[in-house]
Amino acid sequence: MKFLRSCKFLPVLFIIFFSLLSCDQLDQIIGGDGDNNGGGDNNGGDIYVNGFDGVYQNGSINLTWNSSKGANAYDIWYATNANGPFESLAPSIYNKTSYIHNNVDPDTTYYYKIRAIDFSNRTHPFSQIINVSTSGDGGNGSNDIQIFDLNQPTFGDALLNEERWFYFDGQEGDVLKIVLEDMNSSGKNFNGDVTFTLYQDDKATEYTGFSNLTTTDPGVIVTLEIGQKRLYIKVKTVLEGNFTLMLQRVVFDSNTTLTSLNIDAGAANLADDFDLTTFSHDIILNDSVTSLTFNEFNLYNPAALIEIFVDDNPVNLVNGGFVLMNLLLNETKVVVVRVTSSDDLESQDYTFNVTKRTNNNNLQSITFNKGTLDRTFSMGDSQKYTLTISGNDSDISLTPVSEDDYAVIKVNGEIVASGSESSPVNPDSLPGLYNQQFIIEIFAPDGSKSNNFYFDIQRLLTGKFQFELPGIVSYSYDDSIKTYTVETLAGIQNSSITINPEDTTAVVEINNNSGNYLGINLPDYTETSVTVSVTPDNGFGVEEIYYINIIPSWISDSPNNKAELYYVFDANSSNTYSVQWDDLVNGSGRFSEDVVVTIYREDMSTVISGYENVNSGYFNPVEFSPSVSEKVYVKVVALDGSNVGDFGIRVKDITSDAWVGFYAVGNNSVVIK
């Protein structure tokens, strides 16, 4: 037999917990003489059924247990395999502490568990599973507790000098780790009042070196290779107290996973914030913290080895943990939890950078590259300010400075180092208040609190405007003379211009006409100038004069010598329109089908279905009904490049029997670009 004193392991079996309060109650747990009464007072908590046992006699199994205080009934489940599945045998047994399972099969092992049902019909935890064999005429008659349930704990009690036996049937190659810890109601006690001895499968021969082992800090921990044999464990209570007995099957592998740990700074468990699938973490502590505790290390394979280093110096674990002391402000200590695999082939470092910081979240100053604050920034002042910029300012940025260099500053959600310039913002071109905003968040170095500051950006009111004009090809603006130069489609009549001032309250005049809308006619070949007056702030600001020079986009002598013109009008979806055109030579009609028409929707690119390059004429007009009310563009192209002559177009609203407009072009050859 091979004995191992320090082997690595993976838990796969179970934990059995005993509360050693009285001899009688422990007898009830492990199947004593059955003459004792009672069970513990549940005091509103869980009710456990003690003394559960079974005996096979005359073809039946007699199950017995001790009465439990607070129990109204009992529920028994059974299976023919230790791992189940279990099914209910007797769901409600009232006022009894025994039950006979009849008609059982011979040469079969039955497994039973029982639980209490209280007077509120609430079920309580199951007992430890017992097994009874129907081989022969008698039951197993043993008080030994077989360890086979992977998860179910058993609770019991006993007095001093009590002996209780447990056994485990090993599998081929089994190496077990056995842990016995002395407990009291507050946790680990380690007063040496519990011992245990390991026996071979004859229950008489002790394993050498494993006799009367006494619980001391951190408890009795031994590793033993048993193979495919039965292991007996005798636990003896020297004094009244508690203990935990745990068996674990050892597996050798290269796993180095740390599944969890506890990091206690005197408040919440800091480790809850850590994703241990990554291996480096920062811990920022308040300057009031004097120490930091690391403990409760849980490994995927508990057979792996844990070592602790602080600033590369090894640290001994005490009671399964250690305390990091002497933390200085703004100093970082590097704690490394090193996990070495059970096969000694792999290791993984989990690094924790521990730093103590202040809780100072104050801004010392803020400067802007452009604009003026409504008042000097001060921490004691309101947290909301207004930054006024001029009409042409763009790329506005700020530089914040914190009182503590380790504070974290965010400007509009982006981290900015203290003393560094933020990313610029470009406020809307429209004037007015609150069209853009800086939001500054400053977080204390220890992460305990934050401050927020808001800077609304206000652009000075100006007379600038945007305008709408049908058929615009391109335009430019000269700010020095406040003049727009606009190139438009040629041949647009019945046009209009709309002025949209940046200050929506501004007073607008167009060619000395009040209002922001004016109908205009654009001559064929001449530049037209429109004068716009804008007085911001509802007429109380400074009047500004602008000029819009409109140039029709005509080009003569094109390669194909085509002539094109556009006519635009407002169409109503409930009306039907007639488009007529003619080709003229010296004022008389010449319908040689060398003129075609295409009708566009308002975007000037979408053709109204069925009306592209239509060749008809004055005597055969095109009629159409628009699907929506919008501007409609009628494009006329003269195809006869050798003798274009004059041509014209007219539109009639058939629904109201009224002419919408007429337009004619002369001078023989004209082309729109």
Short mmCIF file of C-alpha atoms in Angstrom, two decimals, residues 11 28 49 58 82 151 199 302 323 374 382 404 467 470 496 509 517 564 587 626 647:
data_model
loop_
_atom_site.label_atom_id
_atom_site.label_comp_id
_atom_site.label_asym_id
_atom_site.label_seq_id
_atom_site.Cartn_x
_atom_site.Cartn_y
_atom_site.Cartn_z
CA PRO A 11 -13.15 17.15 -4.91
CA GLN A 28 -29.98 8.50 16.10
CA VAL A 49 -34.63 13.31 10.92
CA ASN A 58 -38.71 -12.22 6.36
CA ALA A 82 -27.05 4.94 -4.74
CA ASN A 151 -23.61 16.25 -1.98
CA TYR A 199 -8.39 1.25 8.90
CA PRO A 302 -7.98 21.79 -5.16
CA VAL A 323 -3.33 40.26 5.52
CA ASP A 374 -20.50 83.59 -17.75
CA SER A 382 -22.94 76.14 -9.10
CA ASP A 404 -5.40 65.27 -7.10
CA PHE A 467 -32.12 79.93 -48.22
CA PRO A 470 -35.55 76.00 -56.94
CA SER A 496 -39.45 81.92 -55.34
CA GLU A 509 -36.88 91.64 -45.54
CA TYR A 517 -40.60 84.44 -48.71
CA GLU A 564 -32.96 72.44 -72.94
CA GLY A 587 -42.93 82.31 -84.52
CA PRO A 626 -49.02 63.48 -59.44
CA PHE A 647 -39.48 76.50 -78.70
#
